[in-house]
Amino acid sequence: MSPVVFAVIGVVVLLVLLGLVVVTRYKVAGPSEAFIVTGRRGKQATDPETGRVFTDNSGQKVVVGGGVFVVPFVQQKFTLDLSSRHIPIAVRGAVTLRGVKANLEGVAIVKVGGTEDSIRAAAQRFLMQQDGIVGFTQEVLSGALRAIVGRMSVEDIIRDRAAFASQVAEEAEASLSGQGLVLDAFQIQDITTEGSYLEDLGRPEAARAKQEADIAEAVARRAAEQARLKAEEEIAIAQRTFALKQAEIKAETDEAAARAAAAGPLAEAARQQEVLSEQEKVAERQAALTDRELDTKVRKPADAARYQAEQEAEARRIALVKEAEATAERARLTGEGEKAQRAALADAVRLEGEAEAAAIGAKGAAEAGAMQKKADAFAQYGDAAVLQMLVEVLPQVVAKASEPLSAIDKMTVISTDGASQLSRTVADNVAQGLELLGSTTGVDLAELLKGITGRVGGAQPATPAPAGANGKVEITG
């Protein structure tokens, strides 16, 4: 074989080997992964704050969604997963702003950032332990949750979960971005509290919601009931209209049937009416004939007899009038005589009354003069005259005081004093009478009588009958 052939074969083999090397060392990154190609030296850089000189990460080539040729023996390729990670977050006993312990459960969507710096930072921390992204994210978000819960109340968290999640994301963003991670989403799935705080918190709203539901239900029932009643009313109106129409048609039908049924009786009644009319004419003619017979046989003879009786009565009346006039004339003449007699009698009575009145006046004048003289004498003699009158009257007073005893036919006195009790009784009556007279007239009779007791004589008192051993006395009038 000629050297040319060997040369050609060698070139072909070399080209094949080169092709195989190129094919095996050229890498294309998928849509959810990033290649980090190392092997070059980074550039020198100075930290502006500290002035420290360091080598940056520019020597690490990052390929996202593209291809790269990895030089054998010089460069090395590493793959970093860029897909999102679904990370559950649970926090227990987080204390809220008002001291209520809350339990929160949520979910976070985390991925490695799409920039070269984020990929380099994540590769430095998680390239060989990419599962550690989940634990790191849980720790960061749990701390952020507790920090945000401590600044909010349970009501605020429940009322606006989106704002709460946004604050948690902002709180954790610095920590995650420093590790090359990006928080795509964070949602609170459940919030619970120790005890019945949430249940108590929701009772007013639940009661209000129930009240609104009851009201809405009542309004709906009322609307349904009104609609039902309206429909029933329309049905009733339609039924009434139908019934009225039926009644109208039936009335017309019955009327026509009645007219047809009454045609025969009406004709018979008309015929009977004609018969009755003819009979009435016959009766009228018969009544006229009877009236003429009564006029001839009864009325005219009765009128003649009545006229005769009237004439006879008139004659008797005239005779009685004449007789009464004569009697009245006689009475008139007799009355004039009686009138004169009564006038004379009246004059006599008047004269007698005048005489009697004059006598009474004279007697009164005489008594008045006597009384005037007595008054003058009393005024002249004073107490002596009064005393004289009392002396004259006292026997009469004593007699009147004892007069009731004189009318007793028989009296039995039961007393230890015997019959002397009677005289003492009479004396007591007289004394009581004098006291009554003194109280009414103002004259003390006892004082007046002291000076004349020796001059006044009286009858000897009756000797009382001897009393018995028991003081019982029998008196017979």
Coordinates of C-alpha atoms in Angstrom, one line a residue:
M1 CA 0.0 0.0 0.0
S2 CA 1.4 3.3 -1.0
P3 CA 2.2 6.0 1.5
V4 CA -0.4 8.3 0.1
V5 CA -3.1 5.9 1.0
F6 CA -1.8 5.6 4.5
A7 CA -1.7 9.4 4.7
V8 CA -5.3 9.7 3.5
I9 CA -6.4 7.0 6.0
G10 CA -4.6 8.7 8.8
V11 CA -6.2 12.0 7.9
V12 CA -9.6 10.5 7.9
V13 CA -9.1 8.7 11.2
L14 CA -7.8 12.0 12.6
L15 CA -10.8 13.8 11.4
V16 CA -13.1 11.2 12.8
L17 CA -11.4 11.4 16.2
L18 CA -11.6 15.1 16.1
G19 CA -15.3 14.9 15.3
L20 CA -15.9 12.5 18.1
V21 CA -14.0 14.8 20.5
V22 CA -16.0 17.7 19.3
V23 CA -19.3 15.8 19.6
T24 CA -18.6 14.5 23.0
R25 CA -17.2 17.7 24.5
Y26 CA -19.9 20.2 23.1
K27 CA -22.7 20.5 25.6
V28 CA -26.1 22.2 25.1
A29 CA -28.0 23.4 28.3
G30 CA -31.6 22.5 28.7
P31 CA -34.4 25.1 29.4
S32 CA -34.3 24.4 33.1
E33 CA -30.6 24.1 33.7
A34 CA -27.5 26.1 33.7
F35 CA -23.9 25.1 32.9
I36 CA -21.0 26.4 34.9
V37 CA -17.7 25.9 33.0
T38 CA -14.6 26.4 35.0
G39 CA -11.0 26.3 34.0
R40 CA -10.1 29.9 33.4
R41 CA -8.7 32.3 35.9
G42 CA -10.8 35.2 37.1
K43 CA -9.8 38.9 36.9
Q44 CA -8.3 40.8 39.8
A45 CA -10.7 43.2 41.5
T46 CA -10.6 45.5 44.5
D47 CA -13.3 45.9 47.1
P48 CA -14.2 49.6 47.2
E49 CA -15.2 49.5 50.8
T50 CA -12.3 47.5 52.3
G51 CA -9.7 47.9 49.5
R52 CA -9.1 44.2 49.5
V53 CA -7.9 42.7 46.2
F54 CA -9.7 39.5 45.2
T55 CA -10.3 37.4 42.1
D56 CA -13.8 37.7 40.7
N57 CA -15.9 35.0 39.2
S58 CA -15.5 36.0 35.6
G59 CA -13.4 32.8 35.1
Q60 CA -16.6 30.8 35.6
K61 CA -18.5 30.7 32.4
V62 CA -22.3 30.4 32.8
V63 CA -24.3 29.0 30.0
V64 CA -28.2 29.2 30.1
G65 CA -30.2 27.8 27.2
G66 CA -27.2 27.6 24.9
G67 CA -24.3 25.4 24.0
V68 CA -20.6 25.4 25.0
F69 CA -17.5 23.5 24.1
V70 CA -15.7 22.1 27.0
V71 CA -12.0 21.9 26.3
P72 CA -10.8 18.5 27.4
F73 CA -8.3 18.4 30.3
V74 CA -8.6 22.3 30.6
Q75 CA -12.2 23.0 31.4
Q76 CA -14.9 21.3 33.5
K77 CA -18.7 21.5 33.2
F78 CA -21.1 21.6 36.1
T79 CA -24.9 21.5 35.8
L80 CA -27.2 23.5 38.1
D81 CA -31.0 22.8 38.2
L82 CA -33.0 26.0 37.5
S83 CA -36.5 24.5 37.9
S84 CA -38.8 25.8 40.6
R85 CA -39.1 24.0 43.9
H86 CA -42.4 23.6 45.8
I87 CA -41.4 24.1 49.4
P88 CA -44.0 23.7 52.2
I89 CA -43.7 26.2 55.1
A90 CA -45.1 25.5 58.6
V91 CA -44.8 27.7 61.7
R92 CA -46.1 26.8 65.1
G93 CA -46.7 29.1 68.0
A94 CA -45.9 32.4 66.3
V95 CA -46.9 35.2 68.6
T96 CA -49.0 38.0 67.0
L97 CA -49.1 41.7 67.8
R98 CA -51.8 41.1 70.4
G99 CA -50.1 38.1 72.0
V100 CA -52.2 35.4 70.3
K101 CA -50.2 32.3 69.4
A102 CA -50.9 31.4 65.8
N103 CA -50.1 28.4 63.6
L104 CA -49.5 29.2 60.0
E105 CA -49.1 26.9 57.0
G106 CA -48.0 28.1 53.6
V107 CA -46.2 27.2 50.4
A108 CA -43.3 28.9 48.7
I109 CA -42.1 28.6 45.1
V110 CA -38.3 29.1 45.0
K111 CA -35.8 28.7 42.2
V112 CA -32.3 29.7 41.4
G113 CA -32.1 33.2 39.9
G114 CA -31.7 33.5 36.1
T115 CA -28.8 35.9 36.1
E116 CA -25.2 34.9 35.9
D117 CA -24.4 36.3 39.3
S118 CA -27.3 34.5 40.9
I119 CA -26.3 31.2 39.2
R120 CA -22.7 31.6 40.3
A121 CA -23.8 32.4 43.9
A122 CA -26.2 29.4 44.0
A123 CA -23.5 27.2 42.5
Q124 CA -21.0 28.2 45.1
R125 CA -23.5 27.2 47.9
F126 CA -25.7 24.5 46.6
L127 CA -24.0 22.9 43.5
M128 CA -23.0 19.8 45.3
Q129 CA -26.0 19.8 47.6
Q130 CA -28.9 21.2 45.6
D131 CA -31.4 19.5 47.9
G132 CA -30.2 21.9 50.6
I133 CA -32.1 24.7 48.9
V134 CA -35.4 23.4 50.4
G135 CA -34.1 23.3 54.0
F136 CA -32.4 26.7 53.6
T137 CA -35.6 28.3 52.1
Q138 CA -37.8 26.8 54.9
E139 CA -35.6 28.3 57.6
V140 CA -35.4 31.7 56.0
L141 CA -39.2 31.9 55.3
S142 CA -40.0 30.6 58.8
G143 CA -38.0 33.4 60.4
A144 CA -39.5 35.9 58.1
L145 CA -43.0 34.6 58.9
R146 CA -42.4 34.9 62.7
A147 CA -41.0 38.5 62.2
I148 CA -44.0 39.6 60.2
V149 CA -46.6 37.9 62.4
G150 CA -45.2 39.7 65.4
R151 CA -46.0 43.0 63.7
M152 CA -49.6 42.1 62.7
S153 CA -52.7 40.9 64.4
V154 CA -54.6 37.8 63.5
E155 CA -57.4 39.9 62.1
D156 CA -55.0 41.8 59.8
I157 CA -53.4 38.5 58.6
I158 CA -56.8 37.0 57.8
R159 CA -58.2 40.2 56.3
D160 CA -55.4 40.7 53.8
R161 CA -53.4 37.6 53.2
A162 CA -51.8 39.0 50.0
A163 CA -50.3 41.9 51.8
F164 CA -49.1 39.6 54.5
A165 CA -47.4 37.3 52.0
S166 CA -45.9 40.3 50.2
Q167 CA -44.3 41.5 53.5
V168 CA -43.0 38.0 54.1
A169 CA -41.4 37.9 50.6
E170 CA -39.9 41.3 51.2
E171 CA -38.5 40.2 54.5
A172 CA -36.9 37.0 53.0
E173 CA -35.8 38.6 49.7
A174 CA -32.4 39.8 51.0
S175 CA -31.5 36.5 52.5
L176 CA -32.6 34.5 49.5
S177 CA -31.1 36.7 46.8
G178 CA -27.7 36.6 48.6
Q179 CA -27.8 32.9 48.1
G180 CA -28.7 33.2 44.4
L181 CA -32.3 32.2 45.0
V182 CA -35.5 33.9 43.9
L183 CA -38.9 33.6 45.6
D184 CA -41.4 33.3 42.8
A185 CA -44.5 33.0 45.0
F186 CA -45.5 32.7 48.6
Q187 CA -49.1 31.9 49.8
I188 CA -50.6 31.3 53.2
Q189 CA -52.7 28.2 53.1
D190 CA -54.0 28.0 56.7
I191 CA -54.1 30.0 59.9
T192 CA -55.1 28.5 63.2
T193 CA -54.8 29.8 66.8
E194 CA -54.6 28.1 70.1
G195 CA -58.0 27.9 71.7
S196 CA -61.2 29.2 70.1
Y197 CA -59.9 32.7 69.2
L198 CA -60.7 32.4 65.5
E199 CA -64.1 30.8 66.2
D200 CA -65.0 33.6 68.5
L201 CA -63.6 36.1 66.0
G202 CA -65.9 34.8 63.3
R203 CA -69.0 34.6 65.3
P204 CA -70.2 38.2 64.8
E205 CA -69.6 37.9 61.1
A206 CA -71.2 34.5 61.0
A207 CA -74.2 35.9 62.9
R208 CA -74.4 38.8 60.5
A209 CA -74.1 36.6 57.5
K210 CA -76.8 34.3 58.9
Q211 CA -79.0 37.2 59.6
E212 CA -78.6 38.5 56.1
A213 CA -79.2 35.0 54.8
D214 CA -82.4 34.7 56.8
I215 CA -83.5 38.1 55.7
A216 CA -82.8 37.3 52.1
E217 CA -84.5 33.9 52.5
A218 CA -87.5 35.7 54.1
V219 CA -87.6 38.3 51.3
A220 CA -87.4 35.5 48.7
R221 CA -90.3 33.6 50.5
R222 CA -92.3 36.8 50.6
A223 CA -91.7 37.5 46.9
A224 CA -92.6 33.9 46.1
E225 CA -95.7 34.1 48.3
Q226 CA -96.7 37.4 46.7
A227 CA -96.2 35.9 43.3
R228 CA -98.3 32.9 44.3
L229 CA -101.1 35.0 45.7
K230 CA -101.0 37.2 42.6
A231 CA -101.3 34.2 40.4
E232 CA -104.1 32.8 42.5
E233 CA -105.8 36.2 42.3
E234 CA -105.6 36.2 38.6
I235 CA -106.9 32.6 38.5
A236 CA -109.8 33.6 40.7
I237 CA -110.6 36.6 38.6
A238 CA -110.5 34.5 35.5
Q239 CA -112.8 31.9 37.2
R240 CA -115.2 34.6 38.3
T241 CA -115.3 36.1 34.8
F242 CA -116.0 32.6 33.4
A243 CA -118.7 31.9 36.0
L244 CA -120.4 35.2 35.3
K245 CA -120.3 34.5 31.6
Q246 CA -121.8 31.1 32.2
A247 CA -124.5 32.5 34.5
E248 CA -125.3 35.1 31.9
I249 CA -125.6 32.5 29.2
K250 CA -127.7 30.3 31.5
A251 CA -130.0 33.2 32.4
E252 CA -130.6 34.0 28.7
T253 CA -131.3 30.3 28.0
D254 CA -133.6 29.9 31.0
E255 CA -135.4 33.1 30.0
A256 CA -136.0 31.8 26.5
A257 CA -137.1 28.4 27.9
A258 CA -139.5 30.2 30.4
R259 CA -141.0 32.3 27.6
A260 CA -141.5 29.2 25.5
A261 CA -143.0 27.3 28.5
A262 CA -145.3 30.2 29.5
A263 CA -146.7 30.8 26.0
G264 CA -149.5 28.3 26.5
P265 CA -150.5 29.5 30.0
L266 CA -150.4 33.1 28.9
A267 CA -152.8 32.4 26.1
E268 CA -155.1 30.6 28.5
A269 CA -154.9 33.4 31.0
A270 CA -155.7 36.0 28.2
R271 CA -158.8 34.0 27.3
Q272 CA -159.9 33.7 31.0
Q273 CA -159.3 37.5 31.3
E274 CA -161.8 38.1 28.5
V275 CA -164.3 35.9 30.2
L276 CA -163.9 37.7 33.5
S277 CA -164.3 41.0 31.7
E278 CA -167.6 40.0 30.3
Q279 CA -168.7 38.6 33.6
E280 CA -167.8 41.9 35.2
K281 CA -169.9 43.8 32.8
V282 CA -172.9 41.5 33.6
A283 CA -172.3 42.1 37.3
E284 CA -172.2 45.8 36.9
R285 CA -175.5 45.9 35.0
Q286 CA -177.1 43.6 37.7
A287 CA -175.8 45.9 40.5
A288 CA -177.3 48.9 38.7
L289 CA -180.6 47.2 38.5
T290 CA -180.5 46.3 42.2
D291 CA -179.6 49.9 43.1
R292 CA -182.6 51.2 41.3
E293 CA -184.8 48.7 43.1
L294 CA -183.4 49.8 46.5
D295 CA -184.0 53.4 45.6
T296 CA -187.6 52.8 44.8
K297 CA -188.5 50.4 47.6
V298 CA -186.2 51.6 50.5
R299 CA -184.5 55.0 50.1
K300 CA -187.5 57.1 49.1
P301 CA -189.8 55.8 51.8
A302 CA -187.0 56.2 54.4
D303 CA -186.4 59.8 53.2
A304 CA -190.1 60.6 53.7
A305 CA -190.2 59.1 57.2
R306 CA -187.0 61.0 58.1
Y307 CA -188.5 64.3 56.9
Q308 CA -191.6 63.7 59.0
A309 CA -189.6 63.0 62.1
E310 CA -187.4 66.1 61.6
Q311 CA -190.5 68.3 61.4
E312 CA -192.0 66.8 64.5
A313 CA -188.7 67.3 66.4
E314 CA -188.5 70.9 65.3
A315 CA -192.0 71.6 66.6
R316 CA -191.1 70.0 70.0
R317 CA -187.9 72.1 70.2
I318 CA -189.7 75.4 69.6
A319 CA -192.3 74.5 72.3
L320 CA -189.5 73.7 74.8
V321 CA -187.7 77.0 74.0
K322 CA -190.8 79.0 74.7
E323 CA -191.3 77.2 78.0
A324 CA -187.7 77.8 79.0
E325 CA -187.9 81.5 78.2
A326 CA -190.9 81.9 80.4
T327 CA -189.2 80.0 83.3
A328 CA -186.1 82.2 82.9
E329 CA -188.2 85.4 83.2
R330 CA -189.8 84.1 86.4
A331 CA -186.4 83.3 87.8
R332 CA -185.1 86.8 86.9
L333 CA -187.9 88.5 88.8
T334 CA -187.3 86.2 91.9
G335 CA -183.6 86.8 91.9
E336 CA -183.9 90.6 92.1
G337 CA -185.9 90.2 95.4
E338 CA -183.3 87.8 96.9
K339 CA -180.6 90.3 95.9
A340 CA -182.2 93.1 97.9
Q341 CA -182.5 90.8 100.9
R342 CA -178.9 89.7 100.8
A343 CA -177.7 93.4 100.6
A344 CA -179.7 94.2 103.8
L345 CA -178.2 91.2 105.6
A346 CA -174.7 92.2 104.5
D347 CA -175.2 95.8 105.9
A348 CA -176.3 94.3 109.3
V349 CA -173.2 92.0 109.4
R350 CA -171.0 95.0 108.6
L351 CA -172.5 97.1 111.4
E352 CA -172.2 94.3 113.9
G353 CA -168.5 93.8 113.0
E354 CA -167.8 97.5 113.4
A355 CA -169.4 97.5 116.9
E356 CA -167.4 94.4 118.0
A357 CA -164.2 96.0 116.7
A358 CA -164.9 99.2 118.7
A359 CA -165.6 97.1 121.9
I360 CA -162.3 95.2 121.5
G361 CA -160.4 98.5 121.0
A362 CA -161.9 100.0 124.1
K363 CA -161.1 96.8 126.1
G364 CA -157.5 96.9 124.9
A365 CA -157.1 100.6 125.7
A366 CA -158.4 99.9 129.2
E367 CA -156.0 97.0 129.7
A368 CA -153.1 99.1 128.4
G369 CA -154.0 101.8 130.9
A370 CA -154.1 99.3 133.7
M371 CA -150.7 97.9 132.7
Q372 CA -149.3 101.4 132.5
K373 CA -150.5 102.1 136.0
K374 CA -149.0 98.8 137.3
A375 CA -145.7 99.7 135.6
D376 CA -145.7 103.1 137.2
A377 CA -146.4 101.5 140.6
F378 CA -143.6 99.0 140.2
A379 CA -141.3 101.7 139.2
Q380 CA -142.3 103.7 142.3
Y381 CA -142.2 100.9 144.9
G382 CA -139.3 98.9 143.3
D383 CA -138.5 95.6 145.1
A384 CA -141.4 95.9 147.5
A385 CA -144.0 95.7 144.7
V386 CA -142.2 92.7 143.2
L387 CA -142.0 91.1 146.6
Q388 CA -145.7 91.7 147.1
M389 CA -146.5 90.0 143.8
L390 CA -144.3 87.0 144.6
V391 CA -145.9 86.6 148.0
E392 CA -149.3 86.5 146.3
V393 CA -148.1 84.0 143.7
L394 CA -146.2 81.6 145.9
P395 CA -149.3 79.8 147.3
Q396 CA -150.4 79.2 143.8
V397 CA -146.9 77.8 142.9
V398 CA -147.1 75.4 145.9
A399 CA -150.6 74.4 145.0
K400 CA -149.6 73.7 141.4
A401 CA -146.6 71.7 142.6
S402 CA -148.8 69.5 144.8
E403 CA -151.7 69.3 142.4
P404 CA -150.4 66.0 140.8
L405 CA -150.4 64.3 144.2
S406 CA -154.0 65.3 144.9
A407 CA -155.2 63.4 141.8
I408 CA -153.7 60.1 143.1
D409 CA -156.4 57.8 144.4
K410 CA -154.0 55.5 146.3
M411 CA -150.2 55.7 146.6
T412 CA -147.7 53.5 148.4
V413 CA -144.5 55.2 149.6
I414 CA -141.6 52.9 150.2
S415 CA -139.1 54.9 152.3
T416 CA -137.5 54.9 155.7
D417 CA -138.6 58.6 156.1
G418 CA -142.3 57.7 156.0
A419 CA -144.9 60.2 154.9
S420 CA -142.6 63.2 155.5
Q421 CA -141.0 62.2 152.2
L422 CA -144.1 63.7 150.4
S423 CA -143.8 67.1 151.9
R424 CA -140.1 67.1 151.1
T425 CA -140.9 66.2 147.5
V426 CA -143.3 69.1 147.2
A427 CA -140.7 71.4 148.8
D428 CA -138.0 70.2 146.4
N429 CA -140.4 70.9 143.4
V430 CA -141.0 74.4 144.7
A431 CA -137.3 75.0 145.3
Q432 CA -136.5 73.8 141.8
G433 CA -139.2 76.1 140.4
L434 CA -137.8 79.1 142.2
E435 CA -134.3 78.3 140.9
L436 CA -135.6 78.1 137.4
L437 CA -137.4 81.4 137.8
G438 CA -134.2 83.0 139.2
S439 CA -132.1 81.7 136.4
T440 CA -134.5 83.0 133.7
T441 CA -135.4 86.4 135.3
G442 CA -132.2 87.2 137.2
V443 CA -134.1 87.8 140.5
D444 CA -132.8 85.9 143.6
L445 CA -136.1 84.9 145.3
A446 CA -134.4 83.4 148.3
E447 CA -132.8 86.7 149.2
L448 CA -136.1 88.5 148.7
L449 CA -138.0 86.1 150.9
K450 CA -135.5 86.2 153.8
G451 CA -137.1 89.5 155.2
I452 CA -140.7 88.4 155.0
T453 CA -140.7 84.8 156.2
G454 CA -142.1 85.9 159.6
R455 CA -145.0 87.8 158.1
V456 CA -146.2 85.2 155.7
G457 CA -148.6 82.7 157.3
G458 CA -149.7 79.5 155.7
A459 CA -151.9 76.6 156.4
Q460 CA -150.8 73.9 158.7
P461 CA -149.4 71.0 156.9
A462 CA -151.3 67.8 157.0
T463 CA -150.2 65.4 159.7
P464 CA -148.7 62.5 158.0
A465 CA -149.9 59.0 158.8
P466 CA -147.6 57.1 161.0
A467 CA -145.2 55.0 159.1
G468 CA -144.9 51.3 159.6
A469 CA -141.9 49.5 160.7
N470 CA -140.7 49.2 157.1
G471 CA -141.5 52.8 156.2
K472 CA -144.5 51.9 154.0
V473 CA -147.4 54.4 154.2
E474 CA -150.9 53.9 152.7
I475 CA -152.5 57.1 151.4
T476 CA -156.1 57.1 150.2
G477 CA -157.4 60.1 148.3

